[in-house]
Structures are given as structure tokens and as C-alpha cells.
Coordinates of C-alpha atoms in Angstrom, one line a residue:
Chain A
X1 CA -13.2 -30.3 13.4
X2 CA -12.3 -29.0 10.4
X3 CA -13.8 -25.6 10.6
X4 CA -12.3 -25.3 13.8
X5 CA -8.5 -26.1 12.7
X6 CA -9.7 -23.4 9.8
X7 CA -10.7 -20.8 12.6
X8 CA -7.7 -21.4 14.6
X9 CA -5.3 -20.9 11.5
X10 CA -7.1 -17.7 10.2
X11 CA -6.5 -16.4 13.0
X12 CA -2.5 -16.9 13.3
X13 CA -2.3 -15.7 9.8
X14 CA -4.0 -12.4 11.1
X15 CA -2.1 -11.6 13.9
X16 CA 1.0 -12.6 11.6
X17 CA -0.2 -9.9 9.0
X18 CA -0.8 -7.5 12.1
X19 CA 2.9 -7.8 13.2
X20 CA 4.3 -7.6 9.4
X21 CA 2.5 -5.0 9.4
X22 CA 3.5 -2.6 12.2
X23 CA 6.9 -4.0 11.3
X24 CA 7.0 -2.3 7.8
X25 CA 5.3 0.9 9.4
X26 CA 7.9 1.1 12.1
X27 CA 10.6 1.0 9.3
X28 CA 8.9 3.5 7.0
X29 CA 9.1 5.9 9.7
X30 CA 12.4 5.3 10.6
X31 CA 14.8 8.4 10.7
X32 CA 17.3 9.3 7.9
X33 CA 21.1 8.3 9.1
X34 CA 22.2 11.5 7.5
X35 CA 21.6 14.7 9.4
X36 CA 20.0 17.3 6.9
X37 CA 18.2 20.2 7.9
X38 CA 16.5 20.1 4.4
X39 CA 14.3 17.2 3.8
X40 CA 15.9 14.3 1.6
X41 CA 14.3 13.4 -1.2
X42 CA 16.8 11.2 -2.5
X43 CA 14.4 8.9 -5.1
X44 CA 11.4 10.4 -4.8
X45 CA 11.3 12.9 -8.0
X46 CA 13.8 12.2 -11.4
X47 CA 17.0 13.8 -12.2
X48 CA 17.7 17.3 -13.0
X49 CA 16.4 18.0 -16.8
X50 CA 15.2 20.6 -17.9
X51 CA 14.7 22.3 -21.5
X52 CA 14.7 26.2 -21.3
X53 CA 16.4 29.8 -22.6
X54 CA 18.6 31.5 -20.3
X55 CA 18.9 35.1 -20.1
X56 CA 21.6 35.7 -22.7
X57 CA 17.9 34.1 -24.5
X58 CA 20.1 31.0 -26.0
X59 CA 18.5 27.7 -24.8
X60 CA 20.1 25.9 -22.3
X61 CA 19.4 22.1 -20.4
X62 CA 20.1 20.3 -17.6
X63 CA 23.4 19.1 -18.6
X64 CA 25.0 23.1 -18.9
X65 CA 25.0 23.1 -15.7
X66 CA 26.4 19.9 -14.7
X67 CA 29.5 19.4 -12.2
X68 CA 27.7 22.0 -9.4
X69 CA 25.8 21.2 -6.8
X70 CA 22.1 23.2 -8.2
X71 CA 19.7 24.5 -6.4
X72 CA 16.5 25.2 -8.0
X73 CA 13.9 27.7 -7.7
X74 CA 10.5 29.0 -9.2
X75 CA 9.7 32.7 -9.0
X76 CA 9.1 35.6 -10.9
X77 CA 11.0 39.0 -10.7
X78 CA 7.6 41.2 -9.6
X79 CA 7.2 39.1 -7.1
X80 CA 7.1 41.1 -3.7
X81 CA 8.7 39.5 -0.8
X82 CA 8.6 35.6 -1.2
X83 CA 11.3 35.4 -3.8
X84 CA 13.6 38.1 -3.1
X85 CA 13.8 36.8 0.7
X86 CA 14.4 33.3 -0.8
X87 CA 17.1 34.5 -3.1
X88 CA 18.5 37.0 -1.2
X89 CA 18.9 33.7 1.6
X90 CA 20.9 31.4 -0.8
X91 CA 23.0 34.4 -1.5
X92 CA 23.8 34.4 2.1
X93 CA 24.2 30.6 2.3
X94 CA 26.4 30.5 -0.5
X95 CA 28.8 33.3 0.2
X96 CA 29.4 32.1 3.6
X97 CA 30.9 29.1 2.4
X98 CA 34.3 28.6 2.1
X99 CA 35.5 30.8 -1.0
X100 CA 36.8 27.2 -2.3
X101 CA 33.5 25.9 -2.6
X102 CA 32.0 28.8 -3.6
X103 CA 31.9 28.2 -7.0
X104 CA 31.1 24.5 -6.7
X105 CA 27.2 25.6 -5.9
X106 CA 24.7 27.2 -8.5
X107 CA 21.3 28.6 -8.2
X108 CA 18.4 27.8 -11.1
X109 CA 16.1 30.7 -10.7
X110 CA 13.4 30.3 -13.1
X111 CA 10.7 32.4 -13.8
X112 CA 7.4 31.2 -14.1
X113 CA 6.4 34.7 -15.7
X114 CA 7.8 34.7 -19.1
X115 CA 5.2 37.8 -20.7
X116 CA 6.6 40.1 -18.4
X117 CA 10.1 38.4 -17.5
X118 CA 12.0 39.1 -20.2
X119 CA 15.8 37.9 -21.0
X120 CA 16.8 41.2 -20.1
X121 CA 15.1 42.2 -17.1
X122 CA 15.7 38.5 -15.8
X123 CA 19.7 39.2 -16.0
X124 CA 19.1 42.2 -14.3
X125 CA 17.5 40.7 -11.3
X126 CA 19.6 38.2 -11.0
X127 CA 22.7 40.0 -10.8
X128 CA 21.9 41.6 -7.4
X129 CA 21.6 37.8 -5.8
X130 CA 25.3 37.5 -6.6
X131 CA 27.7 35.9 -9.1
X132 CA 26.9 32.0 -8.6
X133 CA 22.8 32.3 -10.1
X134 CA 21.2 31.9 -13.3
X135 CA 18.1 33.5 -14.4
X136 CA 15.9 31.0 -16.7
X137 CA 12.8 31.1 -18.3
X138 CA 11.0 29.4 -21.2
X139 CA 7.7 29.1 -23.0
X140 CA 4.8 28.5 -20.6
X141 CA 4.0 24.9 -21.7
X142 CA 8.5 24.1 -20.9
X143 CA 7.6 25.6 -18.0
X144 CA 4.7 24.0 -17.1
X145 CA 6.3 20.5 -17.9
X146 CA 9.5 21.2 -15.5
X147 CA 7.1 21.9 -13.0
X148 CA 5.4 18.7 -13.5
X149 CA 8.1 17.2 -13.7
X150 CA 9.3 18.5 -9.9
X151 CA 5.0 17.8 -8.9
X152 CA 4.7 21.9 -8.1
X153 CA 2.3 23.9 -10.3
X154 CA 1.8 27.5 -10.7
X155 CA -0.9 30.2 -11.4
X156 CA -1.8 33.7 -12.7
X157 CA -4.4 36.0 -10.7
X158 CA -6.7 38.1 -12.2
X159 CA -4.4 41.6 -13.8
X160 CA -5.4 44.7 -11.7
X161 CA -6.1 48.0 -13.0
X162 CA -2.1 49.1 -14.5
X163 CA -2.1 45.7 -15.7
X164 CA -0.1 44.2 -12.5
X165 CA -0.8 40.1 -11.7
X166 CA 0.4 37.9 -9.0
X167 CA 1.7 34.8 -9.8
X168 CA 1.1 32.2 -7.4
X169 CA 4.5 29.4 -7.3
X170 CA 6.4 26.5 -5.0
X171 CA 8.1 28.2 -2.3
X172 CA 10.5 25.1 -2.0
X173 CA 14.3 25.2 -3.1
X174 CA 14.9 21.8 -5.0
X175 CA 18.8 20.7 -4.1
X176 CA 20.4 18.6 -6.9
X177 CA 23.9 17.0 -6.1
X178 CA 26.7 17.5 -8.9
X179 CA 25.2 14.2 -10.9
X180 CA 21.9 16.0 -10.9
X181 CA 20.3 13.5 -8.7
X182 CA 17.3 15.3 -6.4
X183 CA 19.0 15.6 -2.7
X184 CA 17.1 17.8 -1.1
X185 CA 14.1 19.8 -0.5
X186 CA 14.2 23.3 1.5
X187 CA 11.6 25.2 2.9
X188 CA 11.7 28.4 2.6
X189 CA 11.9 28.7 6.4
X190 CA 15.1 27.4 6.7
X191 CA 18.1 30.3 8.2
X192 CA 20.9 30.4 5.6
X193 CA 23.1 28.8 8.2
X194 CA 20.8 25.6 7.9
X195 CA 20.9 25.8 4.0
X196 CA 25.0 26.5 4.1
X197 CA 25.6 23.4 6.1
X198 CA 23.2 21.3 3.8
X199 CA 25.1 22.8 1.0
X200 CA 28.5 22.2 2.3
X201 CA 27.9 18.4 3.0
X202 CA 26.4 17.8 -0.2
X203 CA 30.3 19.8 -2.1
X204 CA 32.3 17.8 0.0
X205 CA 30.5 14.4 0.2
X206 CA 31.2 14.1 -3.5
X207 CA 34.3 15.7 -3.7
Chain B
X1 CA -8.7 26.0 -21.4
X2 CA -11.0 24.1 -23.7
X3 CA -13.1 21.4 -22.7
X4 CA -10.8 18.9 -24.3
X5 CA -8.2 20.0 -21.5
X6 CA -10.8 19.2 -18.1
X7 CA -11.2 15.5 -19.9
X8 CA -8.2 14.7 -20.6
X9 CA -5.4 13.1 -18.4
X10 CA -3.2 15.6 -16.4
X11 CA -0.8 12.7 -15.8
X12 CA -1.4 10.5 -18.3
X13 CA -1.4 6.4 -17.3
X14 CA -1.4 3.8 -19.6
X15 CA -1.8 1.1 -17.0
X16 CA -4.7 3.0 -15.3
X17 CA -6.4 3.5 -18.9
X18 CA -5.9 -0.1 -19.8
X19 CA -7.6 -1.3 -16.8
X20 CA -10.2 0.7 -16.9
X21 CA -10.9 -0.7 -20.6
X22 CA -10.6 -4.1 -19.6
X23 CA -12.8 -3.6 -16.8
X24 CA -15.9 -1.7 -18.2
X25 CA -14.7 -4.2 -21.9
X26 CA -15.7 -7.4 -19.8
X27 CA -18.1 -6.1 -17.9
X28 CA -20.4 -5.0 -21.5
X29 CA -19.2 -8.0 -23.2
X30 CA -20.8 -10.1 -20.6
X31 CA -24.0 -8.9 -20.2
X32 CA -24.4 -9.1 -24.2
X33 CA -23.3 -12.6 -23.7
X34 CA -24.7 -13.8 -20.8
X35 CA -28.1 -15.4 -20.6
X36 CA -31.4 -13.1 -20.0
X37 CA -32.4 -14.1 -16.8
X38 CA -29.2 -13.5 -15.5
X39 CA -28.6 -9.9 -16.6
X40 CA -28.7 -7.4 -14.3
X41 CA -31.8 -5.2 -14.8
X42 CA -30.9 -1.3 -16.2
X43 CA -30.2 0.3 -12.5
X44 CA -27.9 -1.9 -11.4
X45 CA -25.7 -1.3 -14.8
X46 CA -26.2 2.1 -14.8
X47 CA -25.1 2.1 -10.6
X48 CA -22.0 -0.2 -12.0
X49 CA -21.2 1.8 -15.2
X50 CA -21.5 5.3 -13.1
X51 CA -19.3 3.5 -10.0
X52 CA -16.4 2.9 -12.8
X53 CA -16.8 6.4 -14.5
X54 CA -16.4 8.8 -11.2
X55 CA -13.2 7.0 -9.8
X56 CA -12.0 7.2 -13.8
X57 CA -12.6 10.7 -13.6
X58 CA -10.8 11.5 -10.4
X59 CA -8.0 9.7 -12.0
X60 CA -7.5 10.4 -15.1
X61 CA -8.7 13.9 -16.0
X62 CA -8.2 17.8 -15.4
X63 CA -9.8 16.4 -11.8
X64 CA -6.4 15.0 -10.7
X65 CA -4.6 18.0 -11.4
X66 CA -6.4 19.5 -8.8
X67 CA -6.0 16.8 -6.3
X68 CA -2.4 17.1 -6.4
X69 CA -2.1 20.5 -5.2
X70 CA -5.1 20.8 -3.0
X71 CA -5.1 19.7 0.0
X72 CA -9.4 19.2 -0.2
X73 CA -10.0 17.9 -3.6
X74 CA -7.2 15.5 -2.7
X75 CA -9.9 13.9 -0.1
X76 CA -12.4 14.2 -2.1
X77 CA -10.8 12.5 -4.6
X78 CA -10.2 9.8 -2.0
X79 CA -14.0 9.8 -0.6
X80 CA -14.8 8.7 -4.0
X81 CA -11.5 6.1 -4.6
X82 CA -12.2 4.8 -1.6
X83 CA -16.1 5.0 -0.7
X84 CA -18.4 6.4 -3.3
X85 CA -17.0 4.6 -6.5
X86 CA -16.7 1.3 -4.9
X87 CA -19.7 1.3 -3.0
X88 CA -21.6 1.8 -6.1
X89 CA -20.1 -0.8 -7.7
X90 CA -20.6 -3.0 -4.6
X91 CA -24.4 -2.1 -4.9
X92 CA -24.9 -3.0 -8.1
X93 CA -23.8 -6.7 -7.7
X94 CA -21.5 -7.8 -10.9
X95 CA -21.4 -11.1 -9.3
X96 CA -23.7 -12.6 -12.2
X97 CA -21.0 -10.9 -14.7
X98 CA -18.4 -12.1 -13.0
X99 CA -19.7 -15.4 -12.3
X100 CA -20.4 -15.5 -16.5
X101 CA -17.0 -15.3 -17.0
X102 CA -15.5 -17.3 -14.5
X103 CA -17.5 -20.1 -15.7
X104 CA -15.0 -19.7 -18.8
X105 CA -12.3 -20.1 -17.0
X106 CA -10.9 -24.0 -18.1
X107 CA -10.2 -26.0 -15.0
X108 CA -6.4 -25.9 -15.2
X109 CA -6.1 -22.1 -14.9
X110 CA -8.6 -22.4 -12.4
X111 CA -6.3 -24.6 -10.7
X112 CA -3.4 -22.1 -10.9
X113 CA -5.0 -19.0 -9.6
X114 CA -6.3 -20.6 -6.7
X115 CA -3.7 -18.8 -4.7
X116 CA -5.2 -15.9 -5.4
X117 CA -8.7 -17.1 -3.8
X118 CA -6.6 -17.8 -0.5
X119 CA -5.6 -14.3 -0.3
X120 CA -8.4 -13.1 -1.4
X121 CA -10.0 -14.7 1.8
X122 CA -7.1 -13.6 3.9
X123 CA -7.6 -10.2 3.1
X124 CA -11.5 -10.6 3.6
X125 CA -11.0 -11.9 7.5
X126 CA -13.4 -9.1 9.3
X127 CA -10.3 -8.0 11.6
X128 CA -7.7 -7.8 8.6
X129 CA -10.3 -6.0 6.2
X130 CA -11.1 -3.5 8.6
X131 CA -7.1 -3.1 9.8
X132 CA -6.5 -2.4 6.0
X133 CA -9.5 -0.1 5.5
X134 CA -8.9 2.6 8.2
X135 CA -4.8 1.4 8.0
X136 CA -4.5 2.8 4.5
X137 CA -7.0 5.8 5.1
X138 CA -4.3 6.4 8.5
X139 CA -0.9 5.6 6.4
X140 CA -1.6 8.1 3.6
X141 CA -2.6 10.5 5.8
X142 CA 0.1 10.0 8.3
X143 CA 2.0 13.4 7.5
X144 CA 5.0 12.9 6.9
X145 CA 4.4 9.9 4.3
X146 CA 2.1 12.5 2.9
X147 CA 4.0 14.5 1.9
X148 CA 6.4 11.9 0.2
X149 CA 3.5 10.5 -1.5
X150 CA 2.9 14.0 -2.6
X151 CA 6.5 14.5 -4.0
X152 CA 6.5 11.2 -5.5
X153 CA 5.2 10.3 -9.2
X154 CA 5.3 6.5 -8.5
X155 CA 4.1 7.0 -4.7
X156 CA 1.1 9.1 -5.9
X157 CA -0.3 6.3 -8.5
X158 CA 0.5 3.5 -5.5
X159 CA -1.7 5.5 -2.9
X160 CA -4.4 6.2 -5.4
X161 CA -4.7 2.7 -6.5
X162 CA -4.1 0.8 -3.0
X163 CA -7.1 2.9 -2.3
X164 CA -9.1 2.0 -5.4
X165 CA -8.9 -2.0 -4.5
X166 CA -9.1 -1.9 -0.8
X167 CA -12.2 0.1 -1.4
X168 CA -13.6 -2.4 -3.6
X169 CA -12.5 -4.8 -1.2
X170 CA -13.6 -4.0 1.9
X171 CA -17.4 -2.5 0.6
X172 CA -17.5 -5.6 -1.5
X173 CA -17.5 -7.6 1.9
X174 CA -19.6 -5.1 3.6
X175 CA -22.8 -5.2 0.6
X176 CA -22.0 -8.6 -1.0
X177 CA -25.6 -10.1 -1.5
X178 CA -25.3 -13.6 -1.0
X179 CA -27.2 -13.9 2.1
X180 CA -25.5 -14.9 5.3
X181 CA -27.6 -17.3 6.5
X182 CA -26.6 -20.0 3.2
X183 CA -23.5 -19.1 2.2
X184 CA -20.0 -18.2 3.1
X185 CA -20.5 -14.3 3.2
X186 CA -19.9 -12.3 6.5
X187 CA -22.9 -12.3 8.8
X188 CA -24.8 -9.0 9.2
X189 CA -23.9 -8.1 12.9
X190 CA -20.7 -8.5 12.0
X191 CA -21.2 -6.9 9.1
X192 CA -22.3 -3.8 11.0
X193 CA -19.7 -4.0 13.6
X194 CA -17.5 -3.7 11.2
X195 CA -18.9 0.0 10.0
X196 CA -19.2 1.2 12.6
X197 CA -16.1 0.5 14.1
X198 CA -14.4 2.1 10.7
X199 CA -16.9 5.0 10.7
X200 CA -16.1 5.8 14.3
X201 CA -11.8 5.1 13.3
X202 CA -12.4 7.6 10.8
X203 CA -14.1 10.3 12.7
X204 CA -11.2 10.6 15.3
X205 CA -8.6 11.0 12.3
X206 CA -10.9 13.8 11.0
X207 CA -11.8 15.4 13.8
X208 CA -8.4 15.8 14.6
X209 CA -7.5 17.3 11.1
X210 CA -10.5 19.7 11.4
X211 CA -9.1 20.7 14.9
X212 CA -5.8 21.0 14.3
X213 CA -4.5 24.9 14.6
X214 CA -1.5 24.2 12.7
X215 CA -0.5 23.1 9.3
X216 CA -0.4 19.0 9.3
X217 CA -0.3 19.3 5.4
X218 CA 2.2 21.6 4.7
X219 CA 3.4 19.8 1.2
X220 CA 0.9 22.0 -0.6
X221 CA 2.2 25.2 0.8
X222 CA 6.1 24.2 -0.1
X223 CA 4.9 23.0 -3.8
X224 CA 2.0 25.7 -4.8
X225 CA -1.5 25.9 -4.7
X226 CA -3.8 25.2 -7.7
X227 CA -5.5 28.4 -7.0
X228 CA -4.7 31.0 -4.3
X229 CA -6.9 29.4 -1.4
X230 CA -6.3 30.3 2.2
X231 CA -4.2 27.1 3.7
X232 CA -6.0 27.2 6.6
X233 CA -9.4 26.8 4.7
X234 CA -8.3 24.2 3.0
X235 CA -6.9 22.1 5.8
X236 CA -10.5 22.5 7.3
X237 CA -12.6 21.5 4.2
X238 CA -9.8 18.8 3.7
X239 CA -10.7 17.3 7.4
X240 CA -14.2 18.1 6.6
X241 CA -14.4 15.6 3.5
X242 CA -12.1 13.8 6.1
X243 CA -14.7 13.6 9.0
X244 CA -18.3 14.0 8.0
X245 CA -19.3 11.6 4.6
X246 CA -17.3 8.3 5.3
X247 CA -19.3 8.7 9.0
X248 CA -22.6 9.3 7.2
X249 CA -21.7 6.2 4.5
X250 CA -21.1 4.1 7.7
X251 CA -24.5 4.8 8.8
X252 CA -26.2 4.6 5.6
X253 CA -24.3 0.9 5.7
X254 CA -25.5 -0.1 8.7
X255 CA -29.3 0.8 8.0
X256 CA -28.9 -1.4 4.8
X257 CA -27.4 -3.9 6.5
X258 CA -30.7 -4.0 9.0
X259 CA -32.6 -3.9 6.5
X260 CA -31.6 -6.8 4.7
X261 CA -31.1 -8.0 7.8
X262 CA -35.2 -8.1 9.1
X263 CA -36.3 -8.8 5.3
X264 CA -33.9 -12.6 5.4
X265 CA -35.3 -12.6 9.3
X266 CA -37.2 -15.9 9.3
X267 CA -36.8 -16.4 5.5
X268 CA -34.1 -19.2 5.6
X269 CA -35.1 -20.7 8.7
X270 CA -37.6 -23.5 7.1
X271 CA -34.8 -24.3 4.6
X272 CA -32.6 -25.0 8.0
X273 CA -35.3 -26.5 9.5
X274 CA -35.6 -28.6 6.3
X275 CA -32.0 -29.3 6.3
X276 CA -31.8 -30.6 9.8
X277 CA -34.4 -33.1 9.4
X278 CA -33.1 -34.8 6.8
X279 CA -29.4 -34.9 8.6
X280 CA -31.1 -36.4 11.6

């Protein structure tokens, strides 16, 4: 009799567990209310922090920046095609905004390459993408902790003959809102009318 | 990169250090203590010992660097959180350690974490055990929870270590030595019904990783690549670790089972014999 009342009850308590569950499943995949074309990653990395030199060479961190909206990059200025195309799109994204906001948005390019990416020849890259970027490097291991720290890595290949390397990075553009809380995540697929409504929501939301 | 480097941490985790040290700490301290005819003999340590060490190493060294931004070492770090490590252990039987210490235990804690042994046997149900087995295996892989458990610090060490225990779980059910036919363990058909139907769970989720012509794991492309390996090629050694091993382990778990299976055929059936005649 006993056993029997045990069977019975067991097997309640595993169709209960089956339904909890599917339950939590069915609310893990739930959508976002908020309509991004970015993917949210609101509490799934830390704040913006960061501990690097800027290309005036004076060391900057996360709270210089503070009050924009910051969008943050890794690349390197040799880089052929994946980086300018990236930066050349948040240009785009940015100036189409409202000249009002325009300011109110900043982009963090920082250069994993720091033997070849000097102060100097990071300013001067960064100055074609616009007015509202800054170029930032850093010793490798700062670098490699910021990277860490956002769960990307990065690599160098094997210098060819004239001494040339490519450097192998995230192609993802990390969005911070103006507290430096992580927002969003953009592939780099996105059009820079996707990214420009992103960025506008994010301004205005905590305007 | 010196050799120091590949041993050490890449994320560094106090808890996961400390338990390993409690772990392998009682585990020594009680064969020392324990009575000689109890001790396990010097394969079934060394089977134990080695279990403990590989899912320590795909945890906390240069090993889990790798895992995090390939998609492939990533399962193979999982083939061994969730299958190779614990199955080891499960093989070398700690129960004699385990039952050492336990006998330590005074009553009144006993009484306390009794809760414990109810979910414990919960958990161990046939139906639920197997549900969480392939669930977890299903739920981290499920793509887009992939990728947050990719992105995610706290995530990462919840998926690794949900993995860990279920594995020790579940193949602690599967090769638990206490034969079936006098105690409370799972019966071997069941036993084997249970493999199979995980093996074969397993092979449609890798199978369709392996087939898949697009990108299901794109987190690794959008956060960088360890090393400059073709996505594509990854994907596929990725369903590969996926597919193939935790089939074969399945298998190789089912042959064991048989043949533990013929070996106790007969053996406990004069003790039953026995046991009805002095009921009746």
C-alpha cells in the first residue's frame, strides 16, 4: 500500500516539475517589450569602465566620457574592410540624427593594435569618421582586461614578409546608455538606419 | 606564453577553486582514515582523482579561455563537464568514501538535511533525470540563450556548473553499483532505456548542428575568435563533439549495464528464494 501511494506521488511531483518547467522555458523565451533592432543586453555584461590613453596619449576612463550615450568598438587602423565599414556606418547613423542629438552620442574606438597604432596615427584615423569619435588605445594587458571584461578576445597572425599582421577582433558595437549601463549589442550587419533608430530611442528615453 | 599561463585560471573562481579543494580534501582525507578493507583499491582512486582533475582543467585553466570563444572546444569542454568527468567518477564508486563520512554525520544534522535526500530522489526519478539530462544539454544550446550565456559572466559559470552536477547526477544513477535486485538503485533495463533514449535525444540535436548550412552560433563571430578558424568549420566540429561521443558513451553504457546485468543474472535469486521462505 505504501509503495503504491509513494509511486502515485512521485509521479505527480514529476509531471508538476515537467510543467514548472516548460513554464520557466516559455518565459525565458519570451520577447523583449521594447523594439530594438540591436540585441539588449541590458544585465548581462557590467558597466562601462575602462582604463586607457587617448590619442592626445593622456589617460582617460570610463567616467570622461559620461553623460553620452557610447558606443564601443574594437579595431585597429590597418585593418582592411571590417572596421572602416563599421565606422564609416556609425558615422552615417549618427549624422542622420537630429543635429540636436548629435552631440548627445559618442563612439569608443579602441585599437587593439597598440605597436603599430600610435597616438598619432590613431587621431588621424579617427578624424575621417567624423567629429563625435574617440580613438583609444592602451597597453596590451588594459586591453586585454576591457576585453575580458566585455567576454570578446582578440589575436595577432603570423607578420608577413614587410612586416604587415592581421589582427583578428569582436565585430560587435557595444551600446552604453548615458549612465554607462550596457544597452545594446549591434552586429555589424545592421543598416545605419537600424543603428540610428536604436540610437535615437536610447537619447531620448533618458532625456 | 609560459607554461604558468596554460595552468592557470583565465577567469579566475574562488568558489569553483574552493570546491574543488573540498572535494578532492575529503575525498584523500577519507581513504587515509577509513578502514582497509574498505578502501578503494589504486584504479578506482586514480579513475576518481583523474574524473576531478579533467573537469578542473576545463574550468579553471588557459582551457576555458578557449572554450569561450570557440564554438568546438566550448563542446568539448561540455563532453567532459557533462560525460567524461562524471562518468569517471561514477566508475570509480566513492560510495565507501562517502559512506566514511556520512557515518560522521551526528544524528541531528542528519535530521536537518534530510530535505536534501528528498530532492535528491526527486531529481533521481528515471523520467525527471533524463528530462534534465538532454533538457540542459537542449537549453544551453538553444541559440539564442546561447548566446546570452556567452555574453554573460554570471550565466557562463551557471551553465558550466548546472552541467557539472547534472552530469554527476544523472551517470551516478546510470553506474551506481549497488545492485538492483537488493537495493533501492534503478533496475538495469531501465537503466538502459534510459541511455539510450538520451543517446538517441542527443544525436537529433547534433545531427542537426552538423547539418545546419547556416550559422546557429553566431555569438563567436560578433565577439572574436580565439584563433582565425573558418566559422563554418567550427560549427561542424562543434556538432561533431555534439553528435558522435555522447552517442558512443550511451552505447558503451548500455554494454556495461548488460554486463553487469548477466554477471548478477541468477546471483541474488537464492537470497530471494531464501527470503521468501522465511516470510511464508
Amino acid at each position: 500500500m505504501r509503495t503504491r501511494f509513494w509511486r502515485q506521488r512521485t509521479n505527480i511531483i514529476s509531471a508538476t516539475l515537467t510543467l514548472i518547467a516548460a513554464l520557466l522555458l516559455t518565459g525565458c523565451f519570451g520577447n523583449d517589450e521594447e523594439d530594438w533592432n540591436g540585441k539588449n543586453i541590458s544585465g548581462l555584461m557590467p558597466e562601462l569602465e575602462f582604463d586607457l590613453i587617448n590619442s592626445q596619449g593622456k589617460s582617460v576612463s570610463g567616467d570622461d566620457y559620461s553623460g553620452r550615450v557610447r558606443m564601443l568598438f574594437f579595431g585597429f587602423t590597418s585593418c582592411p574592410d571590417v572596421c572602416p565599414t563599421a565606422l564609416q556606418k556609425l558615422n552615417q547613423a549618427t549624422s542622420g540624427l537630429d543635429p540636436a542629438l548629435q552631440d548627445e552620442v559618442l563612439t569608443l574606438f579602441v585599437s587593439v593594435d597598440p605597436k603599430r597604432d600610435t597616438p598619432e596615427r590613431l587621431a588621424k584615423y579617427v578624424d575621417f569618421f567624423g567629429d563625435n569619435i574617440v580613438g583609444l588605445t592602451g597597453k596590451e594587458p588594459q586591453l586585454r582586461e576591457l576585453a575580458k571584461r566585455y567576454r570578446t578576445t582578440f589575436g595577432y597572425d603570423e607578420p608577413d614578409a614587410d612586416g604587415n599582421y592581421a589582427v583578428s577582433h569582436s565585430s560587435a558595437i557595444y551600446v552604453f546608455d548615458r549612465e554607462g549601463n550596457p544597452r545594446l549589442l549591434m552586429r555589424p550587419d545592421l543598416s545605419g538606419e537600424e543603428i540610428r533608430h536604436d540610437l535615437a530611442a536610447l537619447i531620448q528615453e533618458d532625456a | 606564453m609560459s607554461l604558468l599561463d596554460y595552468l592557470l585560471p583565465y577567469d579566475f573562481s574562488p568558489l569553483t577553486i574552493l570546491s574543488y579543494m573540498l572535494v578532492m580534501g575529503f575525498y584523500g582525507v577519507g581513504l587515509i582514515r577509513m578502514p582497509e578493507q574498505d578502501r578503494p583499491g589504486s584504479l578506482r582512486i586514480f579513475a576518481f582523482t583523474l574524473g576531478v582533475l579533467i573537469c578542473y582543467a576545463v574550468m579553471q585553466t588557459r582551457f576555458d579561455y578557449y572554450a569561450q570563444y570557440m564554438f568546438f572546444v566550448h563542446r568539448g569542454q561540455h563532453l567532459i563537464l557533462h560525460h567524461i568527468g562524471p562518468i569517471l567518477i561514477a566508475l570509480s564508486n566513492p560510495l565507501p568514501v562517502m559512506r566514511f563520512w556520512f557515518a560522521k554525520i551526528s544524528p541531528g544534522w542528519r535530521h536537518t538535511l534530510r530535505p536534501l535526500g528528498w530532492v535528491y530522489n526527486v531529481l533521481q526519478q528515471p523520467f525527471i533525470a533524463l528530462f534534465l539530462f538532454v533538457g540542459l544539454i537542449y537549453f544551453w544550446l538553444w541559440p539564442s540563450i546561447h548566446f546570452d550565456a556567452m555574453l554573460s559572466r554570471d550565466l557562463y559559470w551557471v551553465m558550466n556548473w548546472s552541467m557539472l552536477l547534472d552530469g554527476l547526477l544523472f551517470w551516478w544513477l546510470i553506474f551506481d553499483p549497488r545492485p538492483p535486485a537488493i537495493t533501492s538503485s534503478l533496475g538495469y533495463g531501465r537503466r538502459m532505456l534510459v541511455l539510450a533514449a538520451a543517446g538517441v535525444l542527443q544525436m537529433f540535436l547534433g545531427a542537426w548542428i552538423v547539418f545546419s548550412r547556416d550559422m546557429v552560433y553566431d555569438v563567436y563571430e560578433v565577439c572574436g575568435r580565439a584563433w582565425p578558424l573558418d566559422p563554418e568549420v567550427d560549427q561542424l566540429l562543434g556538432g561533431m563533439l555534439t553528435y558522435i561521443p555522447p552517442a558512443m558513451m550511451s552505447i558503451l553504457g548500455i554494454l556495461l549495464m548488460l554486463r553487469r546485468a548477466m554477471h548478477q543474472d541468477g546471483k541474488y535469486t537464492n537470497q530471494s528464494k531464501q527470503l521468501e521462505e522465511t516470510a511464508s
